[in-house]
């Protein structure tokens, strides 16, 4: 046990695990005194870092660092013990820092993605502007006064189903359209011809 704790080849992973414990303690104490370290980090972090896609999640950014450090520590231990079981000794830590970091990032992104799917959003999403976006009629035909359902993706790739009707003429099932105007309950769409460059980029 003493060898495990004092072996210098395991020190980076010991430090990472210690940082996890300290981070958890600080966050817990901050919760009770109403001073969250994650809010402090958010204030001092540059705006570009705050807007990274990886950090655009619904929970505390401190949790990302917590997962990363924890996964780095565990990945390092697993790699070292696997090598020790085969070679009978630990290898220098600098050989495993990069592989352990890659494994840690992979599992951290996976854990963040899983949590992001189940954690409810802190704020309600703002109304998405779909004007000017391409859509496809997905149910029935549409004509003036009678709308049909169309599917369209917003700028973030999120799929939406909206009601669409044309200014004139008819929009057939599976026809490609562009949303040009919005009314109270539906959009006005204009059909895109097959020869149009928007319809057939090639």
PDB file of C-alpha atoms in Angstrom:
ATOM      1  CA  UNK A   1       0.000   0.000   0.000  1.00  0.00           C
ATOM      2  CA  UNK A   2       2.847   2.357   0.883  1.00  0.00           C
ATOM      3  CA  UNK A   3       4.469   1.671  -2.503  1.00  0.00           C
ATOM      4  CA  UNK A   4       1.248   2.562  -4.274  1.00  0.00           C
ATOM      5  CA  UNK A   5       0.955   5.860  -2.406  1.00  0.00           C
ATOM      6  CA  UNK A   6       4.589   6.899  -2.712  1.00  0.00           C
ATOM      7  CA  UNK A   7       5.597   5.624  -6.166  1.00  0.00           C
ATOM      8  CA  UNK A   8       6.624   8.693  -8.160  1.00  0.00           C
ATOM      9  CA  UNK A   9       5.277   7.144 -11.386  1.00  0.00           C
ATOM     10  CA  UNK A  10       1.764   7.492  -9.966  1.00  0.00           C
ATOM     11  CA  UNK A  11       2.128  11.029  -8.618  1.00  0.00           C
ATOM     12  CA  UNK A  12       0.310  12.813 -11.543  1.00  0.00           C
ATOM     13  CA  UNK A  13      -2.696  10.562 -11.045  1.00  0.00           C
ATOM     14  CA  UNK A  14      -2.576  10.979  -7.247  1.00  0.00           C
ATOM     15  CA  UNK A  15      -2.566  14.757  -7.732  1.00  0.00           C
ATOM     16  CA  UNK A  16      -5.481  14.538 -10.154  1.00  0.00           C
ATOM     17  CA  UNK A  17      -7.513  12.486  -7.668  1.00  0.00           C
ATOM     18  CA  UNK A  18      -6.613  14.899  -4.884  1.00  0.00           C
ATOM     19  CA  UNK A  19      -7.785  17.802  -7.077  1.00  0.00           C
ATOM     20  CA  UNK A  20     -11.109  15.991  -7.579  1.00  0.00           C
ATOM     21  CA  UNK A  21     -11.574  15.658  -3.809  1.00  0.00           C
ATOM     22  CA  UNK A  22     -10.617  19.286  -3.178  1.00  0.00           C
ATOM     23  CA  UNK A  23     -12.891  20.508  -5.972  1.00  0.00           C
ATOM     24  CA  UNK A  24     -15.783  18.521  -4.530  1.00  0.00           C
ATOM     25  CA  UNK A  25     -15.155  19.925  -1.050  1.00  0.00           C
ATOM     26  CA  UNK A  26     -14.877  23.513  -2.290  1.00  0.00           C
ATOM     27  CA  UNK A  27     -18.041  23.192  -4.377  1.00  0.00           C
ATOM     28  CA  UNK A  28     -19.935  21.665  -1.446  1.00  0.00           C
ATOM     29  CA  UNK A  29     -18.802  24.367   0.976  1.00  0.00           C
ATOM     30  CA  UNK A  30     -19.561  27.033  -1.629  1.00  0.00           C
ATOM     31  CA  UNK A  31     -23.088  25.676  -1.977  1.00  0.00           C
ATOM     32  CA  UNK A  32     -23.773  26.177   1.724  1.00  0.00           C
ATOM     33  CA  UNK A  33     -22.270  29.686   1.901  1.00  0.00           C
ATOM     34  CA  UNK A  34     -23.868  30.670  -1.418  1.00  0.00           C
ATOM     35  CA  UNK A  35     -20.570  31.303  -3.223  1.00  0.00           C
ATOM     36  CA  UNK A  36     -20.248  28.903  -6.138  1.00  0.00           C
ATOM     37  CA  UNK A  37     -16.719  28.424  -7.539  1.00  0.00           C
ATOM     38  CA  UNK A  38     -18.262  27.716 -10.945  1.00  0.00           C
ATOM     39  CA  UNK A  39     -19.791  31.205 -10.973  1.00  0.00           C
ATOM     40  CA  UNK A  40     -16.409  32.717 -10.074  1.00  0.00           C
ATOM     41  CA  UNK A  41     -14.767  30.805 -12.923  1.00  0.00           C
ATOM     42  CA  UNK A  42     -17.493  31.961 -15.298  1.00  0.00           C
ATOM     43  CA  UNK A  43     -16.801  35.589 -14.433  1.00  0.00           C
ATOM     44  CA  UNK A  44     -13.040  35.396 -14.945  1.00  0.00           C
ATOM     45  CA  UNK A  45     -13.087  33.078 -17.992  1.00  0.00           C
ATOM     46  CA  UNK A  46     -12.790  34.736 -21.431  1.00  0.00           C
ATOM     47  CA  UNK A  47     -16.025  35.003 -23.405  1.00  0.00           C
ATOM     48  CA  UNK A  48     -14.716  32.773 -26.218  1.00  0.00           C
ATOM     49  CA  UNK A  49     -14.030  29.930 -23.786  1.00  0.00           C
ATOM     50  CA  UNK A  50     -17.527  30.261 -22.310  1.00  0.00           C
ATOM     51  CA  UNK A  51     -19.065  29.917 -25.771  1.00  0.00           C
ATOM     52  CA  UNK A  52     -17.300  26.642 -26.673  1.00  0.00           C
ATOM     53  CA  UNK A  53     -19.728  23.947 -27.864  1.00  0.00           C
ATOM     54  CA  UNK A  54     -18.370  21.501 -25.270  1.00  0.00           C
ATOM     55  CA  UNK A  55     -19.250  23.943 -22.490  1.00  0.00           C
ATOM     56  CA  UNK A  56     -22.689  24.756 -23.848  1.00  0.00           C
ATOM     57  CA  UNK A  57     -24.469  22.394 -21.484  1.00  0.00           C
ATOM     58  CA  UNK A  58     -27.209  22.700 -18.890  1.00  0.00           C
ATOM     59  CA  UNK A  59     -25.221  22.063 -15.737  1.00  0.00           C
ATOM     60  CA  UNK A  60     -22.261  23.533 -13.832  1.00  0.00           C
ATOM     61  CA  UNK A  61     -19.070  23.930 -15.854  1.00  0.00           C
ATOM     62  CA  UNK A  62     -17.178  22.874 -12.714  1.00  0.00           C
ATOM     63  CA  UNK A  63     -18.694  19.431 -13.206  1.00  0.00           C
ATOM     64  CA  UNK A  64     -16.846  19.148 -16.539  1.00  0.00           C
ATOM     65  CA  UNK A  65     -13.529  19.773 -14.806  1.00  0.00           C
ATOM     66  CA  UNK A  66     -14.533  17.314 -12.076  1.00  0.00           C
ATOM     67  CA  UNK A  67     -15.236  14.574 -14.638  1.00  0.00           C
ATOM     68  CA  UNK A  68     -12.054  15.313 -16.582  1.00  0.00           C
ATOM     69  CA  UNK A  69      -9.793  15.103 -13.538  1.00  0.00           C
ATOM     70  CA  UNK A  70     -11.552  11.991 -12.230  1.00  0.00           C
ATOM     71  CA  UNK A  71     -11.360  10.201 -15.572  1.00  0.00           C
ATOM     72  CA  UNK A  72      -7.719  11.212 -16.043  1.00  0.00           C
ATOM     73  CA  UNK A  73      -6.834   9.794 -12.637  1.00  0.00           C
ATOM     74  CA  UNK A  74      -8.693   6.517 -13.136  1.00  0.00           C
ATOM     75  CA  UNK A  75      -7.367   6.080 -16.694  1.00  0.00           C
ATOM     76  CA  UNK A  76      -3.817   6.567 -15.428  1.00  0.00           C
ATOM     77  CA  UNK A  77      -4.290   4.041 -12.639  1.00  0.00           C
ATOM     78  CA  UNK A  78      -5.782   1.446 -14.981  1.00  0.00           C
ATOM     79  CA  UNK A  79      -2.954   1.852 -17.510  1.00  0.00           C
ATOM     80  CA  UNK A  80      -0.268   1.690 -14.834  1.00  0.00           C
ATOM     81  CA  UNK A  81      -1.752  -1.389 -13.150  1.00  0.00           C
ATOM     82  CA  UNK A  82      -2.166  -3.176 -16.482  1.00  0.00           C
ATOM     83  CA  UNK A  83       1.501  -2.535 -17.251  1.00  0.00           C
ATOM     84  CA  UNK A  84       2.513  -3.518 -13.713  1.00  0.00           C
ATOM     85  CA  UNK A  85       0.598  -6.812 -14.023  1.00  0.00           C
ATOM     86  CA  UNK A  86       2.517  -7.625 -17.201  1.00  0.00           C
ATOM     87  CA  UNK A  87       5.979  -6.154 -16.564  1.00  0.00           C
ATOM     88  CA  UNK A  88       6.116  -6.280 -12.774  1.00  0.00           C
ATOM     89  CA  UNK A  89       6.783  -2.558 -12.439  1.00  0.00           C
ATOM     90  CA  UNK A  90       5.270   0.848 -13.197  1.00  0.00           C
ATOM     91  CA  UNK A  91       6.501   2.825 -16.196  1.00  0.00           C
ATOM     92  CA  UNK A  92       7.475   6.522 -15.979  1.00  0.00           C
ATOM     93  CA  UNK A  93       4.350   8.659 -15.761  1.00  0.00           C
ATOM     94  CA  UNK A  94       5.268  10.866 -18.732  1.00  0.00           C
ATOM     95  CA  UNK A  95       4.674   7.891 -21.061  1.00  0.00           C
ATOM     96  CA  UNK A  96       1.051   7.624 -19.937  1.00  0.00           C
ATOM     97  CA  UNK A  97      -0.011  11.238 -19.429  1.00  0.00           C
ATOM     98  CA  UNK A  98      -1.078  11.727 -23.070  1.00  0.00           C
ATOM     99  CA  UNK A  99      -2.901   8.352 -23.444  1.00  0.00           C
ATOM    100  CA  UNK A 100      -4.619   8.886 -20.086  1.00  0.00           C
ATOM    101  CA  UNK A 101      -5.666  12.398 -21.123  1.00  0.00           C
ATOM    102  CA  UNK A 102      -7.118  11.158 -24.422  1.00  0.00           C
ATOM    103  CA  UNK A 103      -9.089   8.440 -22.615  1.00  0.00           C
ATOM    104  CA  UNK A 104     -10.242  10.985 -20.016  1.00  0.00           C
ATOM    105  CA  UNK A 105     -11.471  13.424 -22.668  1.00  0.00           C
ATOM    106  CA  UNK A 106     -13.349  10.648 -24.473  1.00  0.00           C
ATOM    107  CA  UNK A 107     -15.171   9.498 -21.347  1.00  0.00           C
ATOM    108  CA  UNK A 108     -15.764  13.076 -20.171  1.00  0.00           C
ATOM    109  CA  UNK A 109     -17.452  14.023 -23.461  1.00  0.00           C
ATOM    110  CA  UNK A 110     -19.534  10.836 -23.280  1.00  0.00           C
ATOM    111  CA  UNK A 111     -20.634  11.564 -19.703  1.00  0.00           C
ATOM    112  CA  UNK A 112     -21.444  15.188 -20.532  1.00  0.00           C
ATOM    113  CA  UNK A 113     -23.522  14.108 -23.521  1.00  0.00           C
ATOM    114  CA  UNK A 114     -25.470  11.587 -21.426  1.00  0.00           C
ATOM    115  CA  UNK A 115     -26.137  14.091 -18.647  1.00  0.00           C
ATOM    116  CA  UNK A 116     -27.093  16.811 -21.111  1.00  0.00           C
ATOM    117  CA  UNK A 117     -29.870  14.565 -22.431  1.00  0.00           C
ATOM    118  CA  UNK A 118     -31.498  14.022 -19.033  1.00  0.00           C
ATOM    119  CA  UNK A 119     -30.862  17.286 -17.155  1.00  0.00           C
ATOM    120  CA  UNK A 120     -33.777  19.695 -17.731  1.00  0.00           C
ATOM    121  CA  UNK A 121     -32.841  23.069 -19.244  1.00  0.00           C
ATOM    122  CA  UNK A 122     -32.285  25.927 -16.821  1.00  0.00           C
ATOM    123  CA  UNK A 123     -34.077  28.392 -19.061  1.00  0.00           C
ATOM    124  CA  UNK A 124     -36.736  27.982 -21.697  1.00  0.00           C
ATOM    125  CA  UNK A 125     -35.498  28.142 -25.243  1.00  0.00           C
ATOM    126  CA  UNK A 126     -36.165  31.333 -27.122  1.00  0.00           C
ATOM    127  CA  UNK A 127     -38.367  31.265 -30.186  1.00  0.00           C
ATOM    128  CA  UNK A 128     -36.354  30.027 -33.146  1.00  0.00           C
ATOM    129  CA  UNK A 129     -36.416  32.077 -36.329  1.00  0.00           C
ATOM    130  CA  UNK A 130     -36.910  29.716 -39.277  1.00  0.00           C
ATOM    131  CA  UNK A 131     -37.498  32.343 -41.966  1.00  0.00           C
ATOM    132  CA  UNK A 132     -35.343  31.842 -45.037  1.00  0.00           C
ATOM    133  CA  UNK A 133     -34.620  28.212 -44.224  1.00  0.00           C
ATOM    134  CA  UNK A 134     -35.202  25.246 -46.507  1.00  0.00           C
ATOM    135  CA  UNK A 135     -38.005  22.838 -45.587  1.00  0.00           C
ATOM    136  CA  UNK A 136     -39.654  19.699 -46.944  1.00  0.00           C
ATOM    137  CA  UNK A 137     -43.390  19.019 -47.002  1.00  0.00           C
ATOM    138  CA  UNK A 138     -43.746  15.909 -44.848  1.00  0.00           C
ATOM    139  CA  UNK A 139     -47.505  15.399 -44.656  1.00  0.00           C
ATOM    140  CA  UNK A 140     -50.163  15.987 -47.312  1.00  0.00           C
ATOM    141  CA  UNK A 141     -50.410  18.821 -49.816  1.00  0.00           C
ATOM    142  CA  UNK A 142     -50.762  22.514 -49.019  1.00  0.00           C
ATOM    143  CA  UNK A 143     -52.706  25.227 -50.800  1.00  0.00           C
ATOM    144  CA  UNK A 144     -53.906  28.704 -49.823  1.00  0.00           C
ATOM    145  CA  UNK A 145     -56.135  28.366 -46.765  1.00  0.00           C
ATOM    146  CA  UNK A 146     -55.101  24.746 -46.134  1.00  0.00           C
ATOM    147  CA  UNK A 147     -51.743  24.145 -44.524  1.00  0.00           C
ATOM    148  CA  UNK A 148     -49.572  21.025 -44.486  1.00  0.00           C
ATOM    149  CA  UNK A 149     -46.829  19.877 -42.188  1.00  0.00           C
ATOM    150  CA  UNK A 150     -43.199  20.520 -43.145  1.00  0.00           C
ATOM    151  CA  UNK A 151     -39.917  19.615 -41.496  1.00  0.00           C
ATOM    152  CA  UNK A 152     -37.081  22.114 -41.218  1.00  0.00           C
ATOM    153  CA  UNK A 153     -33.822  22.356 -39.312  1.00  0.00           C
ATOM    154  CA  UNK A 154     -32.746  25.486 -37.469  1.00  0.00           C
ATOM    155  CA  UNK A 155     -29.232  26.946 -37.383  1.00  0.00           C
ATOM    156  CA  UNK A 156     -28.254  24.519 -34.606  1.00  0.00           C
ATOM    157  CA  UNK A 157     -29.390  21.438 -36.538  1.00  0.00           C
ATOM    158  CA  UNK A 158     -32.511  20.915 -34.397  1.00  0.00           C
ATOM    159  CA  UNK A 159     -35.416  19.442 -36.364  1.00  0.00           C
ATOM    160  CA  UNK A 160     -38.769  21.301 -36.268  1.00  0.00           C
ATOM    161  CA  UNK A 161     -42.195  20.446 -37.673  1.00  0.00           C
ATOM    162  CA  UNK A 162     -44.220  23.463 -38.748  1.00  0.00           C
ATOM    163  CA  UNK A 163     -47.436  24.141 -40.633  1.00  0.00           C
ATOM    164  CA  UNK A 164     -46.940  25.698 -44.070  1.00  0.00           C
ATOM    165  CA  UNK A 165     -49.154  26.974 -46.842  1.00  0.00           C
ATOM    166  CA  UNK A 166     -48.290  28.676 -50.150  1.00  0.00           C
ATOM    167  CA  UNK A 167     -49.114  32.203 -51.258  1.00  0.00           C
ATOM    168  CA  UNK A 168     -50.693  30.662 -54.366  1.00  0.00           C
ATOM    169  CA  UNK A 169     -50.666  27.361 -56.198  1.00  0.00           C
ATOM    170  CA  UNK A 170     -50.040  24.090 -54.373  1.00  0.00           C
ATOM    171  CA  UNK A 171     -47.185  22.541 -52.413  1.00  0.00           C
ATOM    172  CA  UNK A 172     -47.108  18.799 -53.011  1.00  0.00           C
ATOM    173  CA  UNK A 173     -45.949  16.106 -50.616  1.00  0.00           C
ATOM    174  CA  UNK A 174     -42.112  15.909 -50.416  1.00  0.00           C
ATOM    175  CA  UNK A 175     -41.664  19.164 -52.318  1.00  0.00           C
ATOM    176  CA  UNK A 176     -38.791  21.423 -51.303  1.00  0.00           C
ATOM    177  CA  UNK A 177     -39.739  24.909 -50.142  1.00  0.00           C
ATOM    178  CA  UNK A 178     -38.258  28.002 -48.550  1.00  0.00           C
ATOM    179  CA  UNK A 179     -40.012  29.706 -45.643  1.00  0.00           C
ATOM    180  CA  UNK A 180     -40.540  33.332 -46.642  1.00  0.00           C
ATOM    181  CA  UNK A 181     -43.044  34.704 -44.125  1.00  0.00           C
ATOM    182  CA  UNK A 182     -44.679  33.825 -40.834  1.00  0.00           C
ATOM    183  CA  UNK A 183     -48.288  34.186 -39.793  1.00  0.00           C
ATOM    184  CA  UNK A 184     -49.733  33.578 -36.341  1.00  0.00           C
ATOM    185  CA  UNK A 185     -50.072  29.817 -36.578  1.00  0.00           C
ATOM    186  CA  UNK A 186     -48.101  28.851 -39.696  1.00  0.00           C
ATOM    187  CA  UNK A 187     -45.492  29.829 -42.271  1.00  0.00           C
ATOM    188  CA  UNK A 188     -45.830  30.889 -45.875  1.00  0.00           C
ATOM    189  CA  UNK A 189     -43.621  28.784 -48.124  1.00  0.00           C
ATOM    190  CA  UNK A 190     -42.426  29.143 -51.683  1.00  0.00           C
ATOM    191  CA  UNK A 191     -41.672  26.079 -53.761  1.00  0.00           C
ATOM    192  CA  UNK A 192     -38.126  25.655 -55.063  1.00  0.00           C
ATOM    193  CA  UNK A 193     -37.864  24.332 -58.577  1.00  0.00           C
ATOM    194  CA  UNK A 194     -35.681  21.308 -59.305  1.00  0.00           C
ATOM    195  CA  UNK A 195     -33.370  23.456 -61.434  1.00  0.00           C
ATOM    196  CA  UNK A 196     -32.817  25.941 -58.599  1.00  0.00           C
ATOM    197  CA  UNK A 197     -29.293  25.986 -57.166  1.00  0.00           C
ATOM    198  CA  UNK A 198     -30.654  25.812 -53.579  1.00  0.00           C
ATOM    199  CA  UNK A 199     -32.522  22.621 -54.396  1.00  0.00           C
ATOM    200  CA  UNK A 200     -29.662  20.948 -56.279  1.00  0.00           C
ATOM    201  CA  UNK A 201     -26.286  22.334 -55.127  1.00  0.00           C
ATOM    202  CA  UNK A 202     -24.354  20.023 -57.478  1.00  0.00           C
TER     203      UNK A 202
END
